[in-house]
mmCIF file of C-alpha atoms and ligand atoms in Angstrom:
data_model
loop_
_atom_site.group_PDB
_atom_site.id
_atom_site.type_symbol
_atom_site.label_atom_id
_atom_site.label_comp_id
_atom_site.label_asym_id
_atom_site.label_seq_id
_atom_site.Cartn_x
_atom_site.Cartn_y
_atom_site.Cartn_z
ATOM 1 C CA MET S 1 60.944 38.794 14.150
ATOM 2 C CA ASN S 2 59.608 35.882 15.965
ATOM 3 C CA PRO S 3 58.305 33.016 14.158
ATOM 4 C CA THR S 4 54.433 32.998 14.022
ATOM 5 C CA HIS S 5 54.001 29.506 13.064
ATOM 6 C CA ILE S 6 56.497 26.666 14.331
ATOM 7 C CA ALA S 7 56.207 23.025 13.144
ATOM 8 C CA ILE S 8 57.887 20.064 14.811
ATOM 9 C CA ILE S 9 58.755 16.688 13.605
ATOM 10 C CA MET S 10 59.285 14.951 17.071
ATOM 11 C CA ASP S 11 61.751 12.152 16.342
ATOM 12 C CA GLY S 12 63.784 9.845 18.345
ATOM 13 C CA ASN S 13 61.626 8.474 21.063
ATOM 14 C CA GLY S 14 62.165 4.863 20.040
ATOM 15 C CA ARG S 15 66.026 5.288 19.996
ATOM 16 C CA TRP S 16 65.965 7.026 23.379
ATOM 17 C CA ALA S 17 63.952 4.453 25.027
ATOM 18 C CA GLU S 18 66.248 1.648 23.299
ATOM 19 C CA SER S 19 69.390 3.409 24.433
ATOM 20 C CA ARG S 20 68.041 2.823 27.993
ATOM 21 C CA GLY S 21 67.074 -0.603 27.600
ATOM 22 C CA GLU S 22 63.477 0.363 27.863
ATOM 23 C CA PRO S 23 60.417 -0.635 25.728
ATOM 24 C CA ARG S 24 59.899 1.944 22.779
ATOM 25 C CA ALA S 25 56.502 2.801 24.148
ATOM 26 C CA GLN S 26 58.409 4.372 27.277
ATOM 27 C CA GLY S 27 60.029 6.811 24.854
ATOM 28 C CA HIS S 28 56.660 7.834 23.497
ATOM 29 C CA VAL S 29 55.630 8.459 27.370
ATOM 30 C CA ALA S 30 58.722 10.601 28.014
ATOM 31 C CA GLY S 31 58.104 12.392 24.709
ATOM 32 C CA ALA S 32 54.451 13.367 25.795
ATOM 33 C CA GLU S 33 55.923 15.107 28.924
ATOM 34 C CA VAL S 34 58.281 17.144 26.408
ATOM 35 C CA VAL S 35 55.237 18.058 24.421
ATOM 36 C CA ARG S 36 53.575 19.541 27.537
ATOM 37 C CA GLN S 37 56.510 21.575 28.374
ATOM 38 C CA VAL S 38 57.165 22.647 24.626
ATOM 39 C CA VAL S 39 53.512 23.742 24.023
ATOM 40 C CA ARG S 40 53.699 25.736 27.322
ATOM 41 C CA ARG S 41 56.907 27.532 26.419
ATOM 42 C CA ALA S 42 55.690 28.251 22.834
ATOM 43 C CA ARG S 43 52.628 29.895 24.239
ATOM 44 C CA GLU S 44 54.840 31.947 26.666
ATOM 45 C CA ARG S 45 57.050 32.985 23.754
ATOM 46 C CA GLY S 46 53.965 34.373 21.800
ATOM 47 C CA VAL S 47 54.079 31.683 19.073
ATOM 48 C CA GLY S 48 50.697 31.759 17.328
ATOM 49 C CA HIS S 49 50.664 28.431 15.798
ATOM 50 C CA LEU S 50 52.462 25.265 16.894
ATOM 51 C CA THR S 51 51.848 22.062 14.797
ATOM 52 C CA LEU S 52 53.313 18.716 15.850
ATOM 53 C CA PHE S 53 53.939 15.593 13.840
ATOM 54 C CA ALA S 54 52.433 13.113 16.302
ATOM 55 C CA PHE S 55 51.874 10.126 13.901
ATOM 56 C CA SER S 56 52.391 9.621 10.151
ATOM 57 C CA THR S 57 50.675 7.447 7.756
ATOM 58 C CA MET S 58 53.874 5.565 7.543
ATOM 59 C CA ASN S 59 53.923 4.949 11.218
ATOM 60 C CA TRP S 60 50.882 2.342 10.691
ATOM 61 C CA GLY S 61 53.609 0.035 9.627
ATOM 62 C CA ARG S 62 54.846 -0.258 13.172
ATOM 63 C CA PRO S 63 54.094 -3.309 15.403
ATOM 64 C CA SER S 64 50.696 -3.391 16.511
ATOM 65 C CA ASP S 65 51.314 -3.182 20.338
ATOM 66 C CA GLU S 66 53.453 0.070 19.732
ATOM 67 C CA ILE S 67 50.591 1.608 17.466
ATOM 68 C CA ARG S 68 47.952 0.633 20.379
ATOM 69 C CA ALA S 69 50.360 2.122 23.089
ATOM 70 C CA LEU S 70 50.614 5.315 21.174
ATOM 71 C CA MET S 71 46.919 5.671 20.350
ATOM 72 C CA ASP S 72 46.085 4.959 24.177
ATOM 73 C CA LEU S 73 48.623 7.529 24.979
ATOM 74 C CA PHE S 74 47.413 10.230 22.739
ATOM 75 C CA GLU S 75 43.909 9.794 24.200
ATOM 76 C CA ARG S 76 45.011 9.570 27.990
ATOM 77 C CA ASP S 77 47.110 12.693 27.371
ATOM 78 C CA LEU S 78 44.542 14.599 25.665
ATOM 79 C CA ILE S 79 42.196 14.005 28.444
ATOM 80 C CA ALA S 80 44.838 14.868 31.118
ATOM 81 C CA GLN S 81 45.894 17.935 29.329
ATOM 82 C CA ARG S 82 42.528 19.147 28.460
ATOM 83 C CA PRO S 83 42.206 21.610 31.688
ATOM 84 C CA ASP S 84 45.675 22.873 31.251
ATOM 85 C CA LEU S 85 44.945 23.708 27.508
ATOM 86 C CA MET S 86 41.672 25.511 28.493
ATOM 87 C CA ALA S 87 43.418 27.302 31.301
ATOM 88 C CA GLN S 88 46.265 28.499 28.949
ATOM 89 C CA GLY S 89 43.835 29.453 26.295
ATOM 90 C CA ILE S 90 44.957 27.071 23.685
ATOM 91 C CA ARG S 91 42.804 25.940 20.669
ATOM 92 C CA LEU S 92 43.560 22.359 19.589
ATOM 93 C CA SER S 93 43.028 21.179 16.152
ATOM 94 C CA VAL S 94 43.771 17.861 14.496
ATOM 95 C CA ILE S 95 44.849 17.086 10.829
ATOM 96 C CA GLY S 96 45.198 13.760 9.207
ATOM 97 C CA GLU S 97 43.237 10.739 8.230
ATOM 98 C CA ARG S 98 41.045 10.686 11.505
ATOM 99 C CA ALA S 99 38.774 7.908 10.096
ATOM 100 C CA TYR S 100 41.600 5.386 10.559
ATOM 101 C CA LEU S 101 41.988 6.283 14.360
ATOM 102 C CA PRO S 102 40.349 4.267 17.138
ATOM 103 C CA PRO S 103 36.709 5.514 17.590
ATOM 104 C CA SER S 104 37.191 6.707 21.323
ATOM 105 C CA LEU S 105 40.325 8.640 20.309
ATOM 106 C CA ARG S 106 38.443 10.172 17.435
ATOM 107 C CA ALA S 107 35.666 11.100 19.837
ATOM 108 C CA THR S 108 38.128 12.689 22.381
ATOM 109 C CA LEU S 109 39.838 14.626 19.756
ATOM 110 C CA ALA S 110 36.560 16.090 18.362
ATOM 111 C CA ARG S 111 35.525 16.984 21.994
ATOM 112 C CA VAL S 112 38.659 18.864 22.852
ATOM 113 C CA GLU S 113 38.640 20.620 19.469
ATOM 114 C CA GLU S 114 35.145 21.680 20.103
ATOM 115 C CA GLU S 115 35.819 22.846 23.598
ATOM 116 C CA THR S 116 38.868 24.795 22.789
ATOM 117 C CA ALA S 117 37.473 26.131 19.469
ATOM 118 C CA GLY S 118 37.050 29.624 20.737
ATOM 119 C CA LEU S 119 40.480 30.038 22.428
ATOM 120 C CA THR S 120 42.979 32.375 20.867
ATOM 121 C CA GLN S 121 46.110 32.430 22.859
ATOM 122 C CA MET S 122 47.738 29.916 20.650
ATOM 123 C CA HIS S 123 46.768 27.344 18.017
ATOM 124 C CA LEU S 124 48.071 23.884 18.697
ATOM 125 C CA THR S 125 47.735 21.475 15.698
ATOM 126 C CA LEU S 126 48.351 17.749 15.917
ATOM 127 C CA ALA S 127 49.260 15.946 12.863
ATOM 128 C CA VAL S 128 47.844 12.186 13.348
ATOM 129 C CA SER S 129 47.828 9.818 10.475
ATOM 130 C CA TYR S 130 48.958 12.785 8.378
ATOM 131 C CA ASP S 131 51.004 12.758 5.127
ATOM 132 C CA GLY S 132 51.351 15.762 3.135
ATOM 133 C CA ARG S 133 50.816 14.076 -0.326
ATOM 134 C CA ARG S 134 47.606 12.645 0.700
ATOM 135 C CA ASP S 135 46.459 16.033 1.918
ATOM 136 C CA MET S 136 47.421 17.328 -1.524
ATOM 137 C CA VAL S 137 45.411 14.587 -3.163
ATOM 138 C CA GLU S 138 42.313 15.401 -1.010
ATOM 139 C CA ALA S 139 42.667 19.030 -1.850
ATOM 140 C CA MET S 140 42.977 18.345 -5.693
ATOM 141 C CA LYS S 141 39.714 16.127 -5.224
ATOM 142 C CA ARG S 142 38.026 19.153 -3.744
ATOM 143 C CA VAL S 143 39.114 21.591 -6.267
ATOM 144 C CA SER S 144 38.170 19.100 -9.108
ATOM 145 C CA GLN S 145 34.746 18.694 -7.798
ATOM 146 C CA MET S 146 34.201 22.439 -7.562
ATOM 147 C CA VAL S 147 35.255 22.526 -11.265
ATOM 148 C CA ALA S 148 33.152 19.491 -12.214
ATOM 149 C CA ASP S 149 30.131 21.271 -10.399
ATOM 150 C CA GLY S 150 30.689 24.333 -12.525
ATOM 151 C CA GLN S 151 31.441 26.612 -9.312
ATOM 152 C CA LEU S 152 34.978 27.165 -10.651
ATOM 153 C CA HIS S 153 36.812 27.693 -13.944
ATOM 154 C CA PRO S 154 40.167 25.952 -14.109
ATOM 155 C CA ALA S 155 41.832 29.446 -15.091
ATOM 156 C CA ASP S 156 40.701 30.503 -11.573
ATOM 157 C CA VAL S 157 42.727 27.992 -9.811
ATOM 158 C CA GLY S 158 45.567 29.541 -8.140
ATOM 159 C CA GLU S 159 47.856 29.479 -5.010
ATOM 160 C CA PRO S 160 45.214 30.816 -2.566
ATOM 161 C CA LEU S 161 42.638 28.398 -3.829
ATOM 162 C CA LEU S 162 45.132 25.402 -3.486
ATOM 163 C CA MET S 163 46.236 26.450 -0.086
ATOM 164 C CA ASN S 164 42.421 26.866 1.009
ATOM 165 C CA ALA S 165 41.664 23.272 -0.117
ATOM 166 C CA LEU S 166 44.418 21.773 1.998
ATOM 167 C CA SER S 167 43.560 20.599 5.743
ATOM 168 C CA THR S 168 45.685 23.396 7.022
ATOM 169 C CA ARG S 169 43.601 26.113 5.527
ATOM 170 C CA ASP S 170 43.201 27.856 8.783
ATOM 171 C CA LEU S 171 47.067 28.006 9.484
ATOM 172 C CA PRO S 172 49.558 30.579 8.159
ATOM 173 C CA ASP S 173 52.661 29.111 6.290
ATOM 174 C CA VAL S 174 55.153 27.588 8.543
ATOM 175 C CA ASP S 175 58.013 30.100 9.470
ATOM 176 C CA LEU S 176 60.384 27.652 11.288
ATOM 177 C CA LEU S 177 60.500 23.748 11.204
ATOM 178 C CA ILE S 178 62.228 21.707 13.701
ATOM 179 C CA ARG S 179 63.360 18.129 13.362
ATOM 180 C CA THR S 180 64.971 16.301 16.299
ATOM 181 C CA SER S 181 67.151 13.068 16.499
ATOM 182 C CA GLY S 182 69.586 14.193 13.747
ATOM 183 C CA GLU S 183 67.561 13.167 10.765
ATOM 184 C CA GLN S 184 67.472 15.809 8.094
ATOM 185 C CA ARG S 185 64.208 14.974 6.223
ATOM 186 C CA LEU S 186 60.721 16.401 6.033
ATOM 187 C CA SER S 187 59.245 13.035 5.711
ATOM 188 C CA GLY S 188 55.905 14.423 3.955
ATOM 189 C CA PHE S 189 55.328 17.018 6.781
ATOM 190 C CA LEU S 190 53.535 20.084 5.467
ATOM 191 C CA PRO S 191 55.226 20.147 2.058
ATOM 192 C CA LEU S 192 53.487 23.165 0.843
ATOM 193 C CA GLU S 193 52.940 24.810 3.982
ATOM 194 C CA ALA S 194 56.709 24.626 4.994
ATOM 195 C CA CYS S 195 58.114 25.324 1.463
ATOM 196 C CA TYR S 196 59.640 28.724 2.656
ATOM 197 C CA ALA S 197 60.284 27.653 6.169
ATOM 198 C CA GLU S 198 63.597 27.993 7.965
ATOM 199 C CA LEU S 199 64.772 24.483 8.813
ATOM 200 C CA VAL S 200 66.496 23.735 12.079
ATOM 201 C CA PHE S 201 67.830 20.137 12.586
ATOM 202 C CA THR S 202 68.945 19.146 16.209
ATOM 203 C CA PRO S 203 70.755 15.882 17.048
ATOM 204 C CA ARG S 204 68.862 15.672 20.361
ATOM 205 C CA LEU S 205 66.276 12.924 20.630
ATOM 206 C CA TRP S 206 62.861 14.165 21.124
ATOM 207 C CA PRO S 207 62.590 13.128 24.818
ATOM 208 C CA GLU S 208 65.851 15.115 25.567
ATOM 209 C CA PHE S 209 64.558 18.237 23.856
ATOM 210 C CA THR S 210 64.175 21.190 26.381
ATOM 211 C CA VAL S 211 62.404 24.468 26.200
ATOM 212 C CA GLU S 212 66.060 25.899 26.036
ATOM 213 C CA ASP S 213 66.360 24.133 22.857
ATOM 214 C CA LEU S 214 63.023 25.556 21.650
ATOM 215 C CA ASP S 215 64.477 28.999 22.526
ATOM 216 C CA GLU S 216 67.633 28.344 20.803
ATOM 217 C CA ALA S 217 65.782 27.200 17.685
ATOM 218 C CA ILE S 218 63.874 30.572 17.788
ATOM 219 C CA GLU S 219 66.978 32.500 18.266
ATOM 220 C CA GLU S 220 68.515 30.717 15.016
ATOM 221 C CA PHE S 221 65.433 31.647 13.252
ATOM 222 C CA ARG S 222 65.721 35.281 14.164
ATOM 223 C CA ARG S 223 69.496 35.318 13.295
ATOM 224 C CA ARG S 224 68.501 33.938 9.791
ATOM 225 C CA GLN S 225 65.845 36.683 9.456
ATOM 226 C CA ARG S 226 68.337 39.295 10.425
ATOM 227 C CA ARG S 227 70.737 38.233 7.770
ATOM 228 C CA PHE S 228 68.075 38.180 5.209
ATOM 229 C CA GLY S 229 67.277 41.674 6.220
ATOM 230 C CA LEU S 230 70.795 42.685 5.614
ATOM 231 C CA THR S 231 70.934 41.016 2.173
ATOM 232 C CA ARG S 232 67.703 42.747 1.245
ATOM 233 C CA ALA S 233 69.003 46.146 2.418
ATOM 234 C CA ALA S 234 72.226 45.671 0.484
ATOM 235 C CA SER S 235 70.601 44.804 -2.674
HETATM 236 C C1 LIG W 301 59.032 9.455 16.660
HETATM 237 O O1 LIG W 301 59.971 8.746 17.410
HETATM 238 C C2 LIG W 301 57.758 9.860 17.442
HETATM 239 C C3 LIG W 301 56.420 9.304 17.087
HETATM 240 C C4 LIG W 301 56.130 8.379 16.098
HETATM 241 C C5 LIG W 301 55.341 9.720 18.104
HETATM 242 C C6 LIG W 301 55.262 11.024 18.662
HETATM 243 C C7 LIG W 301 54.650 10.949 19.854
HETATM 244 C C8 LIG W 301 55.008 11.538 20.996
HETATM 245 C C9 LIG W 301 55.996 12.659 20.941
HETATM 246 C C10 LIG W 301 54.184 11.206 22.194
HETATM 247 C C11 LIG W 301 53.044 11.978 22.713
HETATM 248 C C12 LIG W 301 52.457 13.052 21.766
HETATM 249 C C13 LIG W 301 51.381 13.740 22.087
HETATM 250 C C14 LIG W 301 50.934 14.805 21.071
HETATM 251 C C15 LIG W 301 50.749 13.764 23.238
HETATM 252 P P1 LIG W 301 60.252 7.430 16.895
HETATM 253 O O2 LIG W 301 59.438 6.363 17.671
HETATM 254 O O3 LIG W 301 60.001 7.261 15.366
HETATM 255 O O4 LIG W 301 61.796 7.313 17.221
HETATM 256 P P2 LIG W 301 62.969 6.504 16.561
HETATM 257 O O5 LIG W 301 63.051 7.165 15.212
HETATM 258 O O6 LIG W 301 63.997 6.674 17.328
HETATM 259 O O7 LIG W 301 62.439 5.196 16.352
#
């Protein structure tokens, strides 16, 4: 089976740039080009949902010039990619604490979300200023409020209700989670949504990640699925 939902931690932009003696921001520019190619390929492969970790809440601790360069890049890239997303029938959504983002980026994100809301070829979600624990805290607040308002009895709190209170409520569970750059951590990315995901870690830095690497990760997922099928059949 192909993965329905792929999530990617795009890591290694800074190291890629530094290894070439270039400013870190250059790594993000190169990374943005890879995003375009990977989005296109995922759609061609029939992936229904692609979720990309673009900026974590921890990333706010970076030097302000790098943060500014990244925010500018997100906005420029969204504006530039908008026609292409629409032509490919890709719906864009954003998760994360958008209140912290620069107002013009917030406005651009909202506009592209609105314009692409009805598109169904693939659902692309960008996690920007996202942290899974914070998202769970917000979910708990929503559920507690429902209990406090008398709309819900604590005994009725179950998995569907919890998953529905998360910002990813429109997305299915993650099937395949990829992280580049050799790091083997989840770093707070979709902790509940990816708790049954197959994990693929690659040493490639994100700017070097290719569509063939995406294909290979999908193949790895399919191989693991086949093994799982055999185990189940044998038991
Ligand atoms: C991690 O590399 C990457 C980021 C913090 C930013 C991700 C952004 C992009 C791929 C660019 C554009 C994205 C979109 C959605 C248009 P790092 O800087 O942490 O690398 P390092 O670990 O080598 O320092």
